[in-house]
Amino acid sequence: MDTAPAPGRGTPLLTLLNRPVVLLALGLGLSAAAGSAFIAVVNHSLLPIDVKPLVQLFFLLSAIGTGMFAAFEQEMTRAVSRALALGHSEADVIRHQVRNAAWVGIGTVAAVCAASPYITHHWFYGDWLVFGELLIGLAGIWASFLIRGVLSGRQQFRSYAITMVVEGLARLLPSLVLALLGVGSTWSQGLVFALGSAVAAVSGLFVARAPIPFEAPAGAEAEVAASSEPETANQAAVRLARLTGGVLAGQVLMYAMPLVVNGRLSSPSEAGLVQAVGAAVGLTRLALLILFPLQAPLLPKLSAAAALGRMAEVRRMTGILVAVCICAGLAGVAGVGLAGSWVMINVMGAKTPLSTALLMELATGTLFLLVANILQSALTALNRQQTVLVAWSLGVVAMFIVFAVPLGPLTTAAIASLVGPAVTMVVMAWDVLRTTGGRHAASASSAQPEGEPGKAEPVVEPASRQST
């Protein structure tokens, strides 16, 4: 990690906040909480009819932006940390990733623009200004994921955290000011939310020059590094394509439920129920906050360990964090059961109450998502991007089977939020165990072709030699 400031320098509070671990947790938590806080602010300050496009903007930016572009950060992190661990050129892998990301970004914006009449009519209720804010938000998310991937891959976690603090504050503070002054509107609040990622990306350019804390491998690990080959542009493109497909399917799994359910609640009299469903998803997904302080330092460490053949370390770190996520998820389910209804009305600003059972079912689905995201990090580090794609896709298929059953909208929301994530989690867990388990797992690398996870090589080879 970045070098911590000298003890006793400044006030104790500033010294504490300057520690990378503390700043990382604060920054990632603030950025993640900004989404739920934004929904709460607009629910309290605007009429339900004015909030409807903003709720959909939040979910679409999450589903499309994160779905299409989150893989940039993970693949950049994996490629940069692997290059630094093995002594390869960092500049080359960054170039490969940026070039591939540019093509994905151009294609995504083109597809969104082609679908603009449907998106604007169906989800933004004819408000073209909000559609423009969707494009602004997508551009900012594209840039921020790339910059954070470089910072995470270098293990510059303080710099990484600063960009997250900036993003959270850039969304929360202007939104609160607009609400307190009574001048907020659909377009102004939407613009504030859309610009958050762009401001964070710009801030990342100013903090990217911190020292890189990687150490050269020694002993047998040095032999592995010396015998490994740099990742080619074609390998980078294939792995990014697979991971992008998987992450996109994951975002569909996370956000299709509120989009589909809210799309079925189209009459003006149901605006309060749309608002409540959006608030419920925002509340029950708060447990996902724990992912961010865990995932940012996890992936570069897992990638370096996998590249050097340390399968036991990969398995151990993954198991510990899965246990942490299960505990956090269970705490979230219990918290929602005890106080969820009160928080929905008094904090999230929902005008229509939802049952405690529904809130607990949504929170249980979040527990499954927590575990699946940790397993995704392990699979990415092991170059098992194909499994990530298959697992999330199977979850989406299971969820849409639920949508096809003629049930009420809230019953559909409850069942879909459980079935899809559960299928994904099970498939990922099975492949992680197969890839890191077995007699030779402690010494053998994950460097086998995808589709043959059970075959461990008798000699250590770098994970990058896995076929694509």
Coordinates of N, CA, C and O in Angstrom, one line a residue, residues 3-102:
T3 N 2.7 4.5 1.3 CA 3.3 4.7 2.6 C 2.5 5.6 3.4 O 2.1 6.7 3.0
A4 N 2.2 5.2 4.7 CA 1.4 6.0 5.6 C 2.1 7.2 6.1 O 3.4 7.1 6.2
P5 N 1.5 8.2 6.5 CA 2.1 9.4 7.0 C 2.8 9.1 8.4 O 2.4 8.2 9.1
A6 N 3.8 9.8 8.7 CA 4.5 9.6 10.0 C 3.5 9.8 11.1 O 2.7 10.7 11.2
P7 N 3.6 8.9 12.2 CA 2.7 9.1 13.3 C 2.9 10.4 14.0 O 4.0 10.9 14.1
G8 N 1.9 11.0 14.5 CA 1.9 12.2 15.2 C 1.9 13.4 14.3 O 1.9 14.6 14.8
R9 N 1.8 13.2 13.1 CA 1.8 14.3 12.1 C 0.4 14.8 12.0 O -0.4 14.1 11.5
G10 N 0.1 16.0 12.4 CA -1.3 16.6 12.3 C -2.1 16.0 13.5 O -1.5 15.4 14.5
T11 N -3.4 16.3 13.5 CA -4.2 15.8 14.6 C -4.4 14.3 14.5 O -4.2 13.7 13.5
P12 N -4.8 13.7 15.7 CA -5.0 12.2 15.6 C -6.0 11.8 14.6 O -5.9 10.8 14.0
L13 N -7.1 12.6 14.5 CA -8.1 12.3 13.5 C -7.6 12.3 12.1 O -7.9 11.4 11.3
L14 N -6.8 13.4 11.7 CA -6.3 13.4 10.4 C -5.3 12.3 10.1 O -5.2 11.7 9.0
T15 N -4.5 12.0 11.2 CA -3.6 10.9 11.0 C -4.3 9.6 10.8 O -3.9 8.8 9.9
L16 N -5.4 9.4 11.5 CA -6.2 8.1 11.3 C -6.8 8.1 9.9 O -6.8 7.1 9.2
L17 N -7.4 9.2 9.4 CA -8.0 9.3 8.1 C -7.0 9.1 7.0 O -7.4 8.8 5.9
N18 N -5.7 9.5 7.3 CA -4.7 9.3 6.2 C -4.2 7.9 6.1 O -3.4 7.6 5.1
R19 N -4.6 7.0 7.0 CA -4.1 5.7 6.9 C -4.9 5.0 5.7 O -6.1 5.1 5.6
P20 N -4.2 4.3 4.8 CA -4.8 3.8 3.6 C -6.0 2.9 3.9 O -7.0 3.0 3.2
V21 N -6.0 2.0 4.9 CA -7.1 1.1 5.1 C -8.3 1.9 5.6 O -9.4 1.7 5.1
V22 N -8.1 2.9 6.4 CA -9.3 3.7 6.9 C -9.8 4.5 5.8 O -11.0 4.6 5.6
L23 N -8.9 5.2 5.0 CA -9.4 6.0 4.0 C -10.1 5.2 2.9 O -11.1 5.7 2.3
L24 N -9.6 4.0 2.6 CA -10.2 3.1 1.6 C -11.6 2.8 2.0 O -12.6 2.9 1.3
A25 N -11.8 2.4 3.3 CA -13.1 2.0 3.8 C -14.1 3.2 3.7 O -15.2 3.1 3.3
L26 N -13.6 4.4 4.1 CA -14.4 5.6 4.1 C -14.8 6.0 2.7 O -15.9 6.3 2.4
G27 N -13.8 6.0 1.8 CA -14.0 6.4 0.5 C -15.0 5.5 -0.3 O -15.9 6.0 -0.9
L28 N -14.7 4.2 -0.2 CA -15.6 3.3 -0.9 C -17.0 3.2 -0.3 O -18.0 3.1 -1.0
G29 N -17.0 3.3 1.0 CA -18.4 3.3 1.7 C -19.2 4.6 1.3 O -20.4 4.5 1.0
L30 N -18.5 5.7 1.3 CA -19.2 7.0 0.9 C -19.7 7.0 -0.5 O -20.8 7.4 -0.8
S31 N -18.8 6.5 -1.4 CA -19.2 6.4 -2.8 C -20.4 5.5 -3.0 O -21.4 5.8 -3.7
A32 N -20.3 4.3 -2.4 CA -21.4 3.4 -2.6 C -22.7 3.9 -1.9 O -23.8 3.6 -2.5
A33 N -22.6 4.5 -0.7 CA -23.8 5.0 0.0 C -24.4 6.2 -0.8 O -25.6 6.5 -0.5
A34 N -23.7 6.9 -1.6 CA -24.2 8.0 -2.3 C -25.4 7.7 -3.1 O -26.3 8.5 -3.2
G35 N -25.5 6.5 -3.7 CA -26.6 6.2 -4.5 C -27.9 6.1 -3.7 O -28.9 6.7 -4.0
S36 N -27.8 5.3 -2.6 CA -29.0 5.2 -1.7 C -29.4 6.6 -1.1 O -30.5 6.9 -0.9
A37 N -28.3 7.3 -0.7 CA -28.6 8.7 -0.1 C -29.2 9.6 -1.1 O -30.1 10.4 -0.8
F38 N -28.8 9.5 -2.4 CA -29.4 10.3 -3.4 C -30.9 10.0 -3.5 O -31.7 11.0 -3.6
I39 N -31.3 8.7 -3.5 CA -32.7 8.4 -3.6 C -33.4 8.9 -2.4 O -34.6 9.5 -2.6
A40 N -32.9 8.9 -1.2 CA -33.5 9.4 -0.1 C -33.7 10.9 -0.2 O -34.8 11.4 0.2
V41 N -32.7 11.6 -0.7 CA -32.8 13.1 -0.8 C -33.9 13.5 -1.7 O -34.7 14.4 -1.4
V42 N -33.9 12.9 -2.9 CA -34.9 13.3 -3.9 C -36.3 12.8 -3.5 O -37.3 13.5 -3.8
N43 N -36.4 11.7 -2.8 CA -37.7 11.3 -2.2 C -38.3 12.3 -1.3 O -39.5 12.5 -1.2
H44 N -37.4 12.9 -0.4 CA -37.9 13.9 0.6 C -38.1 15.2 0.0 O -38.9 16.0 0.5
S45 N -37.5 15.6 -1.2 CA -37.5 16.9 -1.6 C -38.4 17.1 -2.9 O -38.7 18.3 -3.3
L46 N -38.7 16.1 -3.6 CA -39.5 16.2 -4.9 C -40.8 15.4 -4.8 O -40.9 14.5 -3.9
L47 N -41.7 15.7 -5.7 CA -42.9 14.9 -5.8 C -42.6 13.6 -6.4 O -41.7 13.4 -7.2
P48 N -43.4 12.6 -6.0 CA -43.2 11.2 -6.6 C -43.1 11.2 -8.1 O -42.3 10.5 -8.7
I49 N -44.0 12.0 -8.8 CA -44.0 12.0 -10.2 C -42.6 12.6 -10.8 O -42.2 12.2 -11.9
D50 N -42.0 13.4 -10.0 CA -40.7 14.0 -10.4 C -39.5 13.0 -10.1 O -38.5 13.1 -10.7
V51 N -39.8 12.2 -9.1 CA -38.7 11.2 -8.7 C -38.6 10.0 -9.7 O -37.5 9.5 -9.9
K52 N -39.7 9.7 -10.3 CA -39.7 8.5 -11.1 C -38.6 8.4 -12.1 O -37.9 7.4 -12.2
P53 N -38.3 9.5 -13.0 CA -37.2 9.4 -13.9 C -35.9 9.2 -13.2 O -35.0 8.6 -13.8
L54 N -35.7 9.8 -12.0 CA -34.4 9.8 -11.3 C -34.1 8.4 -10.8 O -33.0 7.9 -10.8
V55 N -35.2 7.7 -10.3 CA -35.0 6.3 -9.9 C -34.5 5.5 -11.0 O -33.6 4.7 -10.9
Q56 N -35.2 5.7 -12.2 CA -34.8 4.9 -13.4 C -33.4 5.2 -13.9 O -32.6 4.4 -14.3
L57 N -33.0 6.5 -13.8 CA -31.7 7.0 -14.1 C -30.6 6.2 -13.3 O -29.6 5.8 -13.8
F58 N -30.9 6.2 -12.0 CA -30.0 5.5 -11.0 C -29.8 4.1 -11.4 O -28.7 3.5 -11.5
F59 N -30.9 3.4 -11.7 CA -30.8 1.9 -12.0 C -30.2 1.7 -13.4 O -29.4 0.8 -13.6
L60 N -30.5 2.6 -14.3 CA -29.9 2.4 -15.7 C -28.4 2.7 -15.7 O -27.7 1.9 -16.4
L61 N -28.0 3.7 -15.0 CA -26.6 3.9 -14.9 C -25.9 2.8 -14.2 O -24.7 2.4 -14.6
S62 N -26.5 2.2 -13.2 CA -25.9 1.1 -12.5 C -25.9 -0.2 -13.4 O -24.8 -0.8 -13.5
A63 N -27.0 -0.4 -14.1 CA -27.1 -1.6 -14.9 C -26.2 -1.5 -16.2 O -25.5 -2.4 -16.5
I64 N -26.3 -0.4 -16.9 CA -25.5 -0.2 -18.2 C -24.1 0.2 -17.9 O -23.1 -0.5 -18.4
G65 N -23.9 1.2 -17.1 CA -22.6 1.7 -16.9 C -21.7 0.7 -16.1 O -20.6 0.3 -16.6
T66 N -22.2 0.3 -15.0 CA -21.4 -0.7 -14.3 C -21.4 -2.0 -15.0 O -20.3 -2.7 -15.0
G67 N -22.5 -2.4 -15.6 CA -22.5 -3.7 -16.4 C -21.5 -3.8 -17.5 O -20.8 -4.8 -17.7
M68 N -21.4 -2.7 -18.3 CA -20.5 -2.7 -19.5 C -19.1 -2.3 -19.1 O -18.2 -2.7 -19.8
F69 N -18.9 -1.5 -18.1 CA -17.6 -0.9 -17.8 C -16.9 -1.4 -16.6 O -15.7 -1.1 -16.4
A70 N -17.6 -2.0 -15.6 CA -16.9 -2.4 -14.4 C -15.8 -3.4 -14.7 O -14.8 -3.5 -14.0
A71 N -15.9 -4.2 -15.8 CA -14.9 -5.2 -16.1 C -13.6 -4.4 -16.5 O -12.5 -5.0 -16.3
F72 N -13.7 -3.2 -16.9 CA -12.4 -2.4 -17.2 C -11.6 -2.3 -15.9 O -10.3 -2.5 -16.0
E73 N -12.2 -2.0 -14.8 CA -11.4 -1.9 -13.6 C -10.8 -3.2 -13.2 O -9.6 -3.3 -12.8
Q74 N -11.6 -4.3 -13.2 CA -11.1 -5.5 -12.8 C -10.0 -6.1 -13.7 O -9.0 -6.6 -13.2
E75 N -10.2 -6.0 -15.0 CA -9.2 -6.4 -15.9 C -7.9 -5.6 -15.9 O -6.8 -6.1 -16.0
M76 N -8.1 -4.3 -15.7 CA -6.9 -3.4 -15.6 C -6.2 -3.7 -14.3 O -4.9 -3.8 -14.3
T77 N -6.9 -4.0 -13.2 CA -6.3 -4.3 -12.0 C -5.5 -5.6 -12.1 O -4.4 -5.8 -11.7
R78 N -6.2 -6.6 -12.7 CA -5.5 -7.9 -12.9 C -4.3 -7.8 -13.8 O -3.2 -8.3 -13.4
A79 N -4.4 -7.1 -14.9 CA -3.3 -7.0 -15.8 C -2.1 -6.2 -15.2 O -1.0 -6.6 -15.4
V80 N -2.4 -5.1 -14.6 CA -1.3 -4.2 -14.0 C -0.7 -5.0 -12.9 O 0.6 -5.0 -12.8
S81 N -1.4 -5.6 -12.0 CA -0.8 -6.2 -10.8 C 0.0 -7.5 -11.3 O 1.1 -7.7 -10.7
R82 N -0.5 -8.2 -12.3 CA 0.3 -9.3 -12.8 C 1.6 -8.8 -13.5 O 2.6 -9.4 -13.3
A83 N 1.5 -7.7 -14.3 CA 2.7 -7.2 -14.9 C 3.7 -6.8 -13.9 O 4.9 -7.1 -14.1
L84 N 3.3 -6.1 -12.9 CA 4.2 -5.6 -11.8 C 4.8 -6.8 -11.0 O 6.0 -6.8 -10.7
A85 N 4.0 -7.8 -10.8 CA 4.5 -9.0 -10.0 C 5.5 -9.8 -10.8 O 6.4 -10.4 -10.3
L86 N 5.3 -9.8 -12.1 CA 6.2 -10.6 -13.0 C 7.3 -9.8 -13.7 O 8.1 -10.3 -14.4
G87 N 7.3 -8.5 -13.4 CA 8.3 -7.6 -14.0 C 8.1 -7.3 -15.5 O 9.1 -7.0 -16.2
H88 N 6.9 -7.3 -15.9 CA 6.6 -7.0 -17.3 C 6.3 -5.5 -17.4 O 6.2 -4.8 -16.4
S89 N 6.1 -5.0 -18.7 CA 5.8 -3.6 -18.9 C 4.4 -3.2 -18.5 O 3.4 -3.7 -19.0
E90 N 4.3 -2.3 -17.5 CA 3.0 -1.8 -17.1 C 2.4 -1.0 -18.2 O 1.2 -1.0 -18.5
A91 N 3.2 -0.1 -18.9 CA 2.6 0.7 -20.0 C 2.0 -0.1 -21.1 O 0.9 0.3 -21.6
D92 N 2.5 -1.2 -21.4 CA 2.0 -2.0 -22.5 C 0.6 -2.6 -22.1 O -0.4 -2.5 -22.9
V93 N 0.4 -3.1 -20.9 CA -0.9 -3.6 -20.5 C -1.9 -2.5 -20.4 O -3.1 -2.7 -20.7
I94 N -1.5 -1.3 -19.9 CA -2.4 -0.2 -19.8 C -2.9 0.2 -21.2 O -4.1 0.4 -21.4
R95 N -2.0 0.2 -22.2 CA -2.4 0.5 -23.5 C -3.4 -0.5 -24.1 O -4.4 -0.1 -24.7
H96 N -3.1 -1.7 -23.9 CA -4.0 -2.8 -24.4 C -5.4 -2.6 -23.8 O -6.5 -2.7 -24.5
Q97 N -5.5 -2.4 -22.5 CA -6.8 -2.3 -21.8 C -7.6 -1.0 -22.2 O -8.8 -1.1 -22.4
V98 N -6.9 0.1 -22.4 CA -7.5 1.4 -22.8 C -8.1 1.2 -24.2 O -9.2 1.6 -24.5
R99 N -7.3 0.6 -25.1 CA -7.8 0.4 -26.5 C -9.0 -0.4 -26.5 O -10.0 -0.1 -27.2
N100 N -9.0 -1.6 -25.8 CA -10.1 -2.4 -25.8 C -11.4 -1.7 -25.1 O -12.5 -1.9 -25.6
A101 N -11.1 -1.0 -24.1 CA -12.2 -0.3 -23.4 C -12.8 0.8 -24.3 O -14.0 1.0 -24.3
A102 N -12.0 1.4 -25.2 CA -12.5 2.4 -26.1 C -13.5 1.8 -27.1 O -14.6 2.4 -27.3

